[in-house]
Amino acid sequence: EAGVTQFPSHSVIEKGQTVTLRCDPISGHDNLYWYRRVMGKEIKFLLHFVKESKQDESGMPNNRFLAERTGGTYSTLKVQPAELEDSGVYFCASSQQGEKLFFGSGTQLSVL
Amino acid sequence: GNSVTQMEGPVTLSEEAFLTINCTYTATGYPSLFWYVQYPGEGLQLLLKATKADDKGSNKGFEATYRKETTSFHLEKGSVQVSDSAVYFCALTLYSGGGADGLTFGKGTHLIIQP
């Protein structure tokens, strides 16, 4: 069974550019989460999808971040325009309700 | 609010040494507690968990006991191996059912085991 996959694994962009991160959850998992780890700090919750609906987006830092999950399958997280403080590792995770959480290996985003 | 505090790393040990990584928490209710591990180049994996006071989670030789009186969930292993080198994250959730919704993480502790 394939795990949670994230693309790209690394992205280096300049301040002001746009970047889109993609997450493919495990097939059949209704829950999809985005987390972010800024260097030297905690992994912070960004948002939670149940199927295609946003269950909780309280962790989204500002309106430069847009997450979508059309059709309830894969999800994208777009940052537009990117700022220096957006640099970090973006993790995606998926689960069935109340069950174990499976994480992807993350996307390392560097904004220069 | 809820928070998790872990000992700062990196922690460097020799193979077969005893390991303790401290974790304490603050929470507005009665959380479930977790340890996650991230090996180089991989995603986070659940290592162990405990859902109520005095529960002991264990896996791969690692153990952690949910101590409500000290609000702690320290990770221990009696004899570490080079393959245990990774980043370890303590986490909590207040969601019921022992699942992993709404996790609050610590900063992570980088463990380096030398042969």
mmCIF file of C-alpha atoms in Angstrom:
data_model
loop_
_atom_site.group_PDB
_atom_site.id
_atom_site.type_symbol
_atom_site.label_atom_id
_atom_site.label_comp_id
_atom_site.label_asym_id
_atom_site.label_seq_id
_atom_site.Cartn_x
_atom_site.Cartn_y
_atom_site.Cartn_z
ATOM 1 C CA GLU A 1 0.000 0.000 0.000
ATOM 2 C CA ALA A 2 1.372 3.416 -0.953
ATOM 3 C CA GLY A 3 1.918 5.867 1.863
ATOM 4 C CA VAL A 4 1.273 9.594 1.956
ATOM 5 C CA THR A 5 3.228 11.221 -0.838
ATOM 6 C CA GLN A 6 4.220 14.847 -1.133
ATOM 7 C CA PHE A 7 5.567 16.758 -4.095
ATOM 8 C CA PRO A 8 7.993 18.394 -4.506
ATOM 9 C CA SER A 9 10.396 17.222 -1.823
ATOM 10 C CA HIS A 10 12.281 20.512 -2.034
ATOM 11 C CA SER A 11 11.380 23.909 -3.453
ATOM 12 C CA VAL A 12 13.548 27.015 -3.598
ATOM 13 C CA ILE A 13 11.806 30.213 -4.690
ATOM 14 C CA GLU A 14 12.308 33.938 -4.448
ATOM 15 C CA LYS A 15 10.275 36.220 -2.252
ATOM 16 C CA GLY A 16 7.111 37.285 -4.046
ATOM 17 C CA GLN A 17 6.823 34.145 -6.167
ATOM 18 C CA THR A 18 4.073 31.544 -5.964
ATOM 19 C CA VAL A 19 4.555 27.943 -4.908
ATOM 20 C CA THR A 20 2.078 25.057 -4.873
ATOM 21 C CA LEU A 21 2.645 22.001 -2.724
ATOM 22 C CA ARG A 22 0.803 18.765 -3.354
ATOM 23 C CA CYS A 23 -0.200 15.939 -1.051
ATOM 24 C CA ASP A 24 -1.607 12.561 -2.059
ATOM 25 C CA PRO A 25 -3.086 10.855 1.003
ATOM 26 C CA ILE A 26 -3.469 7.141 1.482
ATOM 27 C CA SER A 27 -6.361 5.916 -0.622
ATOM 28 C CA GLY A 28 -9.611 5.873 1.324
ATOM 29 C CA HIS A 29 -8.452 8.230 4.065
ATOM 30 C CA ASP A 30 -11.071 10.926 4.569
ATOM 31 C CA ASN A 31 -8.955 13.031 6.917
ATOM 32 C CA LEU A 32 -6.121 15.099 5.499
ATOM 33 C CA TYR A 33 -3.994 17.487 7.515
ATOM 34 C CA TRP A 34 -1.355 20.071 6.720
ATOM 35 C CA TYR A 35 1.334 20.943 9.254
ATOM 36 C CA ARG A 36 4.372 23.198 9.082
ATOM 37 C CA ARG A 37 7.678 23.173 10.916
ATOM 38 C CA VAL A 38 9.634 26.378 10.853
ATOM 39 C CA MET A 39 13.314 25.759 11.635
ATOM 40 C CA GLY A 40 13.954 25.369 15.346
ATOM 41 C CA LYS A 41 10.281 25.588 16.252
ATOM 42 C CA GLU A 42 7.350 23.286 16.848
ATOM 43 C CA ILE A 43 5.402 21.511 14.166
ATOM 44 C CA LYS A 44 2.309 23.663 13.854
ATOM 45 C CA PHE A 45 -1.126 22.598 12.662
ATOM 46 C CA LEU A 46 -2.344 24.474 9.580
ATOM 47 C CA LEU A 47 -5.621 22.899 8.594
ATOM 48 C CA HIS A 48 -7.739 19.764 8.446
ATOM 49 C CA PHE A 49 -9.907 18.440 5.619
ATOM 50 C CA VAL A 50 -12.616 15.832 5.958
ATOM 51 C CA LYS A 51 -13.101 14.665 2.407
ATOM 52 C CA GLU A 52 -13.331 17.885 0.392
ATOM 53 C CA SER A 53 -14.529 20.097 3.275
ATOM 54 C CA LYS A 54 -12.328 22.231 5.495
ATOM 55 C CA GLN A 55 -13.044 20.989 9.010
ATOM 56 C CA ASP A 56 -10.622 23.333 10.763
ATOM 57 C CA GLU A 57 -8.403 25.986 9.193
ATOM 58 C CA SER A 58 -7.566 27.842 12.378
ATOM 59 C CA GLY A 59 -3.847 27.296 11.901
ATOM 60 C CA MET A 60 -3.537 28.983 8.510
ATOM 61 C CA PRO A 61 -1.189 31.921 9.099
ATOM 62 C CA ASN A 62 -2.767 34.452 6.721
ATOM 63 C CA ASN A 63 -4.625 34.860 3.443
ATOM 64 C CA ARG A 64 -1.491 34.236 1.377
ATOM 65 C CA PHE A 65 -2.081 30.538 2.039
ATOM 66 C CA LEU A 66 -4.797 28.675 0.161
ATOM 67 C CA ALA A 67 -5.517 24.979 0.583
ATOM 68 C CA GLU A 68 -7.815 22.934 -1.615
ATOM 69 C CA ARG A 69 -8.938 19.342 -1.815
ATOM 70 C CA THR A 70 -11.169 19.094 -4.838
ATOM 71 C CA GLY A 71 -12.972 15.765 -5.060
ATOM 72 C CA GLY A 72 -11.744 14.734 -1.644
ATOM 73 C CA THR A 73 -8.601 13.051 -2.961
ATOM 74 C CA TYR A 74 -5.303 14.912 -3.238
ATOM 75 C CA SER A 75 -4.763 18.338 -1.719
ATOM 76 C CA THR A 76 -2.766 21.384 -2.725
ATOM 77 C CA LEU A 77 -1.386 24.175 -0.589
ATOM 78 C CA LYS A 78 -0.580 27.370 -2.468
ATOM 79 C CA VAL A 79 1.470 30.212 -1.069
ATOM 80 C CA GLN A 80 1.062 33.465 -2.991
ATOM 81 C CA PRO A 81 3.084 35.639 -2.719
ATOM 82 C CA ALA A 82 5.714 33.808 -0.683
ATOM 83 C CA GLU A 83 7.568 35.639 2.091
ATOM 84 C CA LEU A 84 10.841 34.802 3.824
ATOM 85 C CA GLU A 85 9.068 33.635 6.986
ATOM 86 C CA ASP A 86 7.190 30.988 4.999
ATOM 87 C CA SER A 87 10.364 28.902 4.787
ATOM 88 C CA GLY A 88 10.110 25.565 6.560
ATOM 89 C CA VAL A 89 9.033 21.982 6.129
ATOM 90 C CA TYR A 90 5.401 21.414 5.185
ATOM 91 C CA PHE A 91 4.027 18.058 6.243
ATOM 92 C CA CYS A 92 0.866 16.381 5.079
ATOM 93 C CA ALA A 93 -0.828 13.580 6.994
ATOM 94 C CA SER A 94 -3.894 11.428 6.500
ATOM 95 C CA SER A 95 -6.021 9.095 8.585
ATOM 96 C CA GLN A 96 -9.302 7.355 8.929
ATOM 97 C CA GLN A 97 -11.504 8.837 11.655
ATOM 98 C CA GLY A 98 -9.918 8.361 15.058
ATOM 99 C CA GLU A 99 -7.212 6.108 13.682
ATOM 100 C CA LYS A 100 -3.468 6.304 13.344
ATOM 101 C CA LEU A 101 -2.055 9.299 11.502
ATOM 102 C CA PHE A 102 0.272 8.654 8.562
ATOM 103 C CA PHE A 103 2.667 11.417 7.569
ATOM 104 C CA GLY A 104 4.373 12.202 4.314
ATOM 105 C CA SER A 105 8.089 12.965 4.222
ATOM 106 C CA GLY A 106 7.422 16.677 3.823
ATOM 107 C CA THR A 107 8.257 19.469 1.400
ATOM 108 C CA GLN A 108 11.233 21.635 2.323
ATOM 109 C CA LEU A 109 10.381 25.171 1.198
ATOM 110 C CA SER A 110 13.097 27.804 1.063
ATOM 111 C CA VAL A 111 12.112 31.382 0.251
ATOM 112 C CA LEU A 112 15.116 33.553 -0.624
ATOM 113 C CA GLY B 1 -3.610 26.986 25.614
ATOM 114 C CA ASN B 2 -2.012 23.641 25.024
ATOM 115 C CA SER B 3 1.723 23.228 24.690
ATOM 116 C CA VAL B 4 4.473 20.617 24.726
ATOM 117 C CA THR B 5 8.013 21.219 25.926
ATOM 118 C CA GLN B 6 10.872 18.876 25.036
ATOM 119 C CA MET B 7 14.530 18.917 25.935
ATOM 120 C CA GLU B 8 16.626 20.739 23.384
ATOM 121 C CA GLY B 9 18.977 18.771 21.156
ATOM 122 C CA PRO B 10 20.983 17.466 19.652
ATOM 123 C CA VAL B 11 21.430 14.632 22.107
ATOM 124 C CA THR B 12 24.521 12.565 21.334
ATOM 125 C CA LEU B 13 25.001 9.138 22.924
ATOM 126 C CA SER B 14 27.163 6.108 22.402
ATOM 127 C CA GLU B 15 25.640 2.841 21.256
ATOM 128 C CA GLU B 16 24.089 0.798 24.108
ATOM 129 C CA ALA B 17 23.711 3.854 26.335
ATOM 130 C CA PHE B 18 20.520 4.557 28.278
ATOM 131 C CA LEU B 19 18.271 7.174 26.721
ATOM 132 C CA THR B 20 15.864 9.641 28.300
ATOM 133 C CA ILE B 21 14.198 12.429 26.347
ATOM 134 C CA ASN B 22 12.130 14.637 28.616
ATOM 135 C CA CYS B 23 8.677 15.868 27.647
ATOM 136 C CA THR B 24 6.264 17.925 29.710
ATOM 137 C CA TYR B 25 2.937 19.353 28.682
ATOM 138 C CA THR B 26 0.232 21.831 29.557
ATOM 139 C CA ALA B 27 -3.328 21.174 28.491
ATOM 140 C CA THR B 28 -6.779 22.513 29.254
ATOM 141 C CA GLY B 29 -8.220 19.017 29.621
ATOM 142 C CA TYR B 30 -7.093 15.398 29.720
ATOM 143 C CA PRO B 31 -4.971 14.796 26.643
ATOM 144 C CA SER B 32 -3.757 11.726 24.843
ATOM 145 C CA LEU B 33 0.034 11.750 24.546
ATOM 146 C CA PHE B 34 2.232 10.585 21.697
ATOM 147 C CA TRP B 35 5.819 10.165 20.642
ATOM 148 C CA TYR B 36 6.529 10.451 16.920
ATOM 149 C CA VAL B 37 9.858 9.704 15.241
ATOM 150 C CA GLN B 38 11.266 11.026 11.968
ATOM 151 C CA TYR B 39 14.113 9.042 10.469
ATOM 152 C CA PRO B 40 16.316 10.795 7.878
ATOM 153 C CA GLY B 41 14.466 11.313 4.594
ATOM 154 C CA GLU B 42 11.194 9.895 5.889
ATOM 155 C CA GLY B 43 7.903 11.173 7.260
ATOM 156 C CA LEU B 44 6.906 11.189 10.912
ATOM 157 C CA GLN B 45 5.882 7.817 12.289
ATOM 158 C CA LEU B 46 3.933 7.092 15.429
ATOM 159 C CA LEU B 47 6.312 5.465 17.908
ATOM 160 C CA LEU B 48 4.004 5.015 20.894
ATOM 161 C CA LYS B 49 1.067 6.565 22.665
ATOM 162 C CA ALA B 50 -0.832 6.656 25.960
ATOM 163 C CA THR B 51 -4.402 7.802 26.360
ATOM 164 C CA LYS B 52 -4.852 8.103 30.128
ATOM 165 C CA ALA B 53 -2.917 8.624 33.332
ATOM 166 C CA ASP B 54 -0.494 5.858 34.343
ATOM 167 C CA ASP B 55 -0.730 4.204 30.918
ATOM 168 C CA LYS B 56 2.615 3.055 29.527
ATOM 169 C CA GLY B 57 3.183 3.141 25.800
ATOM 170 C CA SER B 58 5.917 0.927 24.375
ATOM 171 C CA ASN B 59 7.348 0.013 20.989
ATOM 172 C CA LYS B 60 10.744 -1.052 19.574
ATOM 173 C CA GLY B 61 12.281 -1.031 23.065
ATOM 174 C CA PHE B 62 11.097 2.521 23.764
ATOM 175 C CA GLU B 63 8.760 3.280 26.663
ATOM 176 C CA ALA B 64 6.947 6.310 28.033
ATOM 177 C CA THR B 65 4.566 6.557 31.003
ATOM 178 C CA TYR B 66 1.763 9.112 31.201
ATOM 179 C CA ARG B 67 2.357 10.936 34.501
ATOM 180 C CA LYS B 68 -0.554 13.217 35.286
ATOM 181 C CA GLU B 69 0.897 14.439 38.580
ATOM 182 C CA THR B 70 4.032 15.769 36.882
ATOM 183 C CA THR B 71 2.393 16.410 33.472
ATOM 184 C CA SER B 72 5.159 14.444 31.829
ATOM 185 C CA PHE B 73 5.644 11.762 29.189
ATOM 186 C CA HIS B 74 9.390 11.084 29.138
ATOM 187 C CA LEU B 75 10.732 8.736 26.469
ATOM 188 C CA GLU B 76 13.198 6.043 27.591
ATOM 189 C CA LYS B 77 15.169 3.212 26.061
ATOM 190 C CA GLY B 78 17.555 0.945 27.906
ATOM 191 C CA SER B 79 20.116 0.402 25.157
ATOM 192 C CA VAL B 80 20.141 2.588 22.058
ATOM 193 C CA GLN B 81 21.395 1.573 18.628
ATOM 194 C CA VAL B 82 22.839 3.578 15.753
ATOM 195 C CA SER B 83 19.571 2.959 13.887
ATOM 196 C CA ASP B 84 17.713 4.951 16.564
ATOM 197 C CA SER B 85 19.306 8.162 15.282
ATOM 198 C CA ALA B 86 16.373 10.369 14.310
ATOM 199 C CA VAL B 87 14.295 13.342 15.419
ATOM 200 C CA TYR B 88 11.756 12.577 18.154
ATOM 201 C CA PHE B 89 8.605 14.637 18.680
ATOM 202 C CA CYS B 90 6.376 14.604 21.732
ATOM 203 C CA ALA B 91 2.755 15.530 21.012
ATOM 204 C CA LEU B 92 -0.698 15.723 22.566
ATOM 205 C CA THR B 93 -4.287 15.933 21.502
ATOM 206 C CA LEU B 94 -7.440 16.678 23.428
ATOM 207 C CA TYR B 95 -9.650 14.850 20.950
ATOM 208 C CA SER B 96 -11.230 11.731 22.413
ATOM 209 C CA GLY B 97 -10.857 8.263 20.978
ATOM 210 C CA GLY B 98 -7.079 8.095 21.116
ATOM 211 C CA GLY B 99 -6.748 9.238 17.546
ATOM 212 C CA ALA B 100 -4.520 11.956 16.269
ATOM 213 C CA ASP B 101 -6.818 14.830 15.375
ATOM 214 C CA GLY B 102 -5.618 18.267 16.364
ATOM 215 C CA LEU B 103 -2.082 17.355 17.440
ATOM 216 C CA THR B 104 0.068 19.861 19.354
ATOM 217 C CA PHE B 105 3.773 19.078 18.905
ATOM 218 C CA GLY B 106 6.948 19.895 20.740
ATOM 219 C CA LYS B 107 9.977 21.294 18.908
ATOM 220 C CA GLY B 108 11.580 17.912 18.411
ATOM 221 C CA THR B 109 14.784 16.418 19.795
ATOM 222 C CA HIS B 110 17.510 15.334 17.405
ATOM 223 C CA LEU B 111 19.119 12.122 18.686
ATOM 224 C CA ILE B 112 22.515 11.050 17.381
ATOM 225 C CA ILE B 113 23.866 7.623 18.307
ATOM 226 C CA GLN B 114 27.557 7.028 17.703
ATOM 227 C CA PRO B 115 28.984 3.521 17.220
#
